[in-house]
Amino acid sequence: MTGPMYTKLVETLPSAVPFVGPETQERARGRSFAARLGANENVFGPSPHAIAAMTKAAGEVWQYGDAESYDLKQALSRLHSIEPENIIVGEGIDGLLGYIARMFVEPGVKVVTSQGAYPTFNYHVAGFGGELVTVPFKGDYEDPVALMEKAAEVGARLVYLSNPDNPMGTVHSADVIQAAIDAVPENCLFILDEAYIEFAPDGHAPALDTEDRRVIRMRTFSKAYGMAGARIGYGIGQADLITSFNKIRNHFGLSRISQAGALAAVQDQRYLQQTVQRVAQGRKRIEEIAAEQGLSVVPSATNFVAIDCGQDAAFAKAVLDQLVARDIFVRMPFVAPQNRCIRLSVGTPSDLSLFELQFPLALEAASGD
Amino acid sequence: MTGPMYTKLVETLPSAVPFVGPETQERARGRSFAARLGANENVFGPSPHAIAAMTKAAGEVWQYGDAESYDLKQALSRLHSIEPENIIVGEGIDGLLGYIARMFVEPGVKVVTSQGAYPTFNYHVAGFGGELVTVPFKGDYEDPVALMEKAAEVGARLVYLSNPDNPMGTVHSADVIQAAIDAVPENCLFILDEAYIEFAPDGHAPALDTEDRRVIRMRTFSKAYGMAGARIGYGIGQADLITSFNKIRNHFGLSRISQAGALAAVQDQRYLQQTVQRVAQGRKRIEEIAAEQGLSVVPSATNFVAIDCGQDAAFAKAVLDQLVARDIFVRMPFVAPQNRCIRLSVGTPSDLSLFELQFPLALEAASGD
């Protein structure tokens, strides 16, 4: 027996994981982290109403979820003043990015993104045989003008940008992003990943235009809503594009518990605003902790902050390793010059006190390496 | 603007849903069902320990799930006396079938299944450009010999069989299934869907052989474990096959709450056995209710029962419509001659009392149609 016969494409793919998760690291270390600040998670968690709704739904979990996510789409349509047919609910932005890659990417197709941007998107594109073309950051910002120029130049079918940006946390104004939308080349879809948009001040999300076939807006319950573990997000776009997800999606793929939690979370916008304020306070605290060490931070419109360690990538990596050795889970950007930084999520006040205590020691140890 | 450019394959796909869910039907009717017996759900739900674990996890849902499902794989490896590297945990069997289709199906590839078998599998195969070749049922049983012969004849890369069977509930012995495994043609993978196996008496699952590259065994928490809404299942297979899922799967796609619930459910095998007994009692009750009307049932090794309505498909459909009109959600098989039956899941005793009350009225009304 020679065994099963994979597709030509799958034969060529590596067994890869875009990120190593904190649990995997903990098992390798043989020790838990004391502060979990590396995965852009929102430690403040969801609204108590969402937790109550999920608890109730846990008792009803013998039933499949609603394949149409009807109630949630109704609530989102009211929140955004758009129609339900302009909303696709899916298994997190990750899941939706996979569906988008499947719809638009086949061998030979070019896809444009920023160098050092979201690895899971790149993983999905490569997984369908696409060819990634990258554009460098400009300062610590993604470069929407260069992205659209490159997309036109190479005839890309997809172009990806996150606003606010991951991994740096920087944000462009609505005007800049609208200009990017207006510059999307023909036959190209702009994936505007707004996973962190609720953390940004007003004026950074262009008005939703659900007639515009050039762009899909990606939103999630994983970040400001504090429900990363529930795996639920949504896309906003023109109705034909949204309908086309029905060609390929896993219709009954959503957890009933996650649907219930997301619905309750949307309905508690006051809690969301409290979270946004707590996160803003946390960002300020991280900035102060960095300043105590004579270091600066990259201005952030997200729930994480990149601290410029003031030297090269090797030094930042040494600082990161020292923090991890001190049970503080953080990550860092992938490419130069952004990888002069370490990146940490806003934790609880006690998480940040722990970081404040360990950061000088980590810097000192890294300097002595 | 001509809009975004889909792949050639996706352009040809219909926007289809394999099943219309009960919530969708309720919205169309403008009225809830009084008994939800159509979706092969397990109304007895999960172990109280699983509900407690999900409730606890709801409070920790700000964290992503473990991309490796490490703890769950450890528990499953103990349960089945196999190694964790022989287990892939995924977003229900539906999600895993999608991954398998992606790994093995490309345009021109042939896939063999039974006529009238699981539509979601067919949907995934078509979604990757595969060509379905079907074999008829034999009596009310899937025909393993004919399936393997057809797979060899057409050079199929995948062959699918569920044991116990959905939609009829019939089951083959372990010997018959092992003979099918031994007859898998070269370069073909046998997907043995054992979603309902826990309901079957002993002696219907061949021994697990994790060296065998010809077969992947599909298991789920949706059925006997009572957690359909949690969207979590697993596959058991040879280690290289299991590893290959890492090429394409959504690594962080599993709900943390579902992982916690599944772990607790696995650890409460006593509750599982109680469920299996309650389901057996429910099947007996359905058989009695059918007998009161002079009708017989198809012998079932699952949590659902096909009642032979004694006439043709049009009559069975009329009975189904009459039940739905009386607020009892049931479904029926798709093809002749199995579509002489209606199919209902074992409900609570009060669900079945409601069915007992309405079934004679539905039969009478259908006869008068």
PDB file of C-alpha atoms in Angstrom, chain B residues 39-143:
ATOM      1  CA  ALA B  39     -31.675  16.869  13.704  1.00  0.00           C
ATOM      2  CA  ASN B  40     -30.292  13.699  15.320  1.00  0.00           C
ATOM      3  CA  GLU B  41     -29.529  15.767  18.386  1.00  0.00           C
ATOM      4  CA  ASN B  42     -29.272  14.096  21.780  1.00  0.00           C
ATOM      5  CA  VAL B  43     -31.808  15.775  24.020  1.00  0.00           C
ATOM      6  CA  PHE B  44     -30.271  14.290  27.175  1.00  0.00           C
ATOM      7  CA  GLY B  45     -27.341  16.625  26.758  1.00  0.00           C
ATOM      8  CA  PRO B  46     -23.865  16.335  28.211  1.00  0.00           C
ATOM      9  CA  SER B  47     -22.670  15.198  31.602  1.00  0.00           C
ATOM     10  CA  PRO B  48     -23.306  17.720  34.403  1.00  0.00           C
ATOM     11  CA  HIS B  49     -19.524  17.766  34.791  1.00  0.00           C
ATOM     12  CA  ALA B  50     -19.210  18.920  31.186  1.00  0.00           C
ATOM     13  CA  ILE B  51     -21.767  21.669  31.758  1.00  0.00           C
ATOM     14  CA  ALA B  52     -19.866  22.737  34.866  1.00  0.00           C
ATOM     15  CA  ALA B  53     -16.598  22.758  32.933  1.00  0.00           C
ATOM     16  CA  MET B  54     -18.122  24.869  30.158  1.00  0.00           C
ATOM     17  CA  THR B  55     -19.566  27.286  32.696  1.00  0.00           C
ATOM     18  CA  LYS B  56     -16.137  27.673  34.270  1.00  0.00           C
ATOM     19  CA  ALA B  57     -14.516  28.086  30.859  1.00  0.00           C
ATOM     20  CA  ALA B  58     -17.019  30.798  29.925  1.00  0.00           C
ATOM     21  CA  GLY B  59     -15.397  32.927  32.617  1.00  0.00           C
ATOM     22  CA  GLU B  60     -11.970  32.326  31.054  1.00  0.00           C
ATOM     23  CA  VAL B  61     -13.017  32.842  27.463  1.00  0.00           C
ATOM     24  CA  TRP B  62     -10.792  35.890  26.999  1.00  0.00           C
ATOM     25  CA  GLN B  63      -8.040  33.349  26.310  1.00  0.00           C
ATOM     26  CA  TYR B  64      -7.711  31.539  23.001  1.00  0.00           C
ATOM     27  CA  GLY B  65      -8.063  27.788  23.160  1.00  0.00           C
ATOM     28  CA  ASP B  66      -5.044  25.497  23.142  1.00  0.00           C
ATOM     29  CA  ALA B  67      -4.083  25.024  19.478  1.00  0.00           C
ATOM     30  CA  GLU B  68      -2.974  21.464  20.250  1.00  0.00           C
ATOM     31  CA  SER B  69      -6.027  20.375  22.316  1.00  0.00           C
ATOM     32  CA  TYR B  70      -3.356  18.723  24.417  1.00  0.00           C
ATOM     33  CA  ASP B  71      -5.388  17.761  27.483  1.00  0.00           C
ATOM     34  CA  LEU B  72      -8.278  16.458  25.422  1.00  0.00           C
ATOM     35  CA  LYS B  73      -5.982  14.377  23.232  1.00  0.00           C
ATOM     36  CA  GLN B  74      -4.365  12.918  26.350  1.00  0.00           C
ATOM     37  CA  ALA B  75      -7.771  11.915  27.703  1.00  0.00           C
ATOM     38  CA  LEU B  76      -8.857  10.460  24.364  1.00  0.00           C
ATOM     39  CA  SER B  77      -5.611   8.555  24.034  1.00  0.00           C
ATOM     40  CA  ARG B  78      -6.252   6.938  27.415  1.00  0.00           C
ATOM     41  CA  LEU B  79      -9.873   6.187  26.522  1.00  0.00           C
ATOM     42  CA  HIS B  80      -8.953   4.473  23.264  1.00  0.00           C
ATOM     43  CA  SER B  81      -5.512   3.127  24.260  1.00  0.00           C
ATOM     44  CA  ILE B  82      -3.833   4.902  21.356  1.00  0.00           C
ATOM     45  CA  GLU B  83      -1.216   7.653  21.104  1.00  0.00           C
ATOM     46  CA  PRO B  84      -2.081  11.370  20.973  1.00  0.00           C
ATOM     47  CA  GLU B  85      -0.320  11.635  17.595  1.00  0.00           C
ATOM     48  CA  ASN B  86      -3.038   9.417  16.158  1.00  0.00           C
ATOM     49  CA  ILE B  87      -5.778  11.905  17.096  1.00  0.00           C
ATOM     50  CA  ILE B  88      -6.866  15.083  15.337  1.00  0.00           C
ATOM     51  CA  VAL B  89      -9.375  17.238  17.210  1.00  0.00           C
ATOM     52  CA  GLY B  90     -11.461  19.542  15.054  1.00  0.00           C
ATOM     53  CA  GLU B  91     -14.571  21.649  14.688  1.00  0.00           C
ATOM     54  CA  GLY B  92     -16.972  18.697  14.658  1.00  0.00           C
ATOM     55  CA  ILE B  93     -16.930  15.896  12.116  1.00  0.00           C
ATOM     56  CA  ASP B  94     -18.307  18.453   9.633  1.00  0.00           C
ATOM     57  CA  GLY B  95     -15.215  20.586  10.059  1.00  0.00           C
ATOM     58  CA  LEU B  96     -12.888  17.604   9.809  1.00  0.00           C
ATOM     59  CA  LEU B  97     -14.662  16.312   6.677  1.00  0.00           C
ATOM     60  CA  GLY B  98     -14.039  19.728   5.136  1.00  0.00           C
ATOM     61  CA  TYR B  99     -10.329  19.442   5.918  1.00  0.00           C
ATOM     62  CA  ILE B 100     -10.194  15.915   4.484  1.00  0.00           C
ATOM     63  CA  ALA B 101     -11.911  17.035   1.293  1.00  0.00           C
ATOM     64  CA  ARG B 102      -9.395  19.854   1.008  1.00  0.00           C
ATOM     65  CA  MET B 103      -6.456  17.488   1.435  1.00  0.00           C
ATOM     66  CA  PHE B 104      -7.572  14.872  -1.074  1.00  0.00           C
ATOM     67  CA  VAL B 105     -10.042  16.404  -3.517  1.00  0.00           C
ATOM     68  CA  GLU B 106      -9.240  18.540  -6.542  1.00  0.00           C
ATOM     69  CA  PRO B 107     -11.024  18.791  -9.885  1.00  0.00           C
ATOM     70  CA  GLY B 108     -11.192  15.394 -11.561  1.00  0.00           C
ATOM     71  CA  VAL B 109     -10.960  13.398  -8.351  1.00  0.00           C
ATOM     72  CA  LYS B 110     -13.639  10.771  -7.773  1.00  0.00           C
ATOM     73  CA  VAL B 111     -15.197  10.103  -4.385  1.00  0.00           C
ATOM     74  CA  VAL B 112     -17.498   7.194  -3.574  1.00  0.00           C
ATOM     75  CA  THR B 113     -20.382   7.282  -1.104  1.00  0.00           C
ATOM     76  CA  SER B 114     -23.842   5.769  -0.717  1.00  0.00           C
ATOM     77  CA  GLN B 115     -26.801   7.297  -2.507  1.00  0.00           C
ATOM     78  CA  GLY B 116     -28.704   9.271   0.119  1.00  0.00           C
ATOM     79  CA  ALA B 117     -25.815   9.343   2.609  1.00  0.00           C
ATOM     80  CA  TYR B 118     -24.509  12.367   4.506  1.00  0.00           C
ATOM     81  CA  PRO B 119     -25.141  15.557   2.472  1.00  0.00           C
ATOM     82  CA  THR B 120     -22.537  17.652   4.283  1.00  0.00           C
ATOM     83  CA  PHE B 121     -19.801  15.298   3.122  1.00  0.00           C
ATOM     84  CA  ASN B 122     -21.088  15.588  -0.446  1.00  0.00           C
ATOM     85  CA  TYR B 123     -21.155  19.368  -0.082  1.00  0.00           C
ATOM     86  CA  HIS B 124     -17.479  19.462   0.922  1.00  0.00           C
ATOM     87  CA  VAL B 125     -16.460  17.130  -1.910  1.00  0.00           C
ATOM     88  CA  ALA B 126     -18.306  19.218  -4.497  1.00  0.00           C
ATOM     89  CA  GLY B 127     -16.854  22.348  -2.932  1.00  0.00           C
ATOM     90  CA  PHE B 128     -13.348  21.209  -3.848  1.00  0.00           C
ATOM     91  CA  GLY B 129     -14.307  20.129  -7.355  1.00  0.00           C
ATOM     92  CA  GLY B 130     -14.643  16.406  -6.712  1.00  0.00           C
ATOM     93  CA  GLU B 131     -16.950  14.081  -8.598  1.00  0.00           C
ATOM     94  CA  LEU B 132     -19.294  12.012  -6.442  1.00  0.00           C
ATOM     95  CA  VAL B 133     -19.987   8.442  -7.487  1.00  0.00           C
ATOM     96  CA  THR B 134     -22.780   6.756  -5.526  1.00  0.00           C
ATOM     97  CA  VAL B 135     -23.751   3.199  -4.698  1.00  0.00           C
ATOM     98  CA  PRO B 136     -27.312   2.288  -3.631  1.00  0.00           C
ATOM     99  CA  PHE B 137     -28.273   1.034  -0.191  1.00  0.00           C
ATOM    100  CA  LYS B 138     -28.866  -2.697   0.073  1.00  0.00           C
ATOM    101  CA  GLY B 139     -32.016  -3.220   2.057  1.00  0.00           C
ATOM    102  CA  ASP B 140     -31.763  -0.368   4.505  1.00  0.00           C
ATOM    103  CA  TYR B 141     -28.045  -0.904   4.963  1.00  0.00           C
ATOM    104  CA  GLU B 142     -25.083   0.778   3.338  1.00  0.00           C
ATOM    105  CA  ASP B 143     -23.269  -1.732   1.162  1.00  0.00           C
TER     106      ASP B 143
END
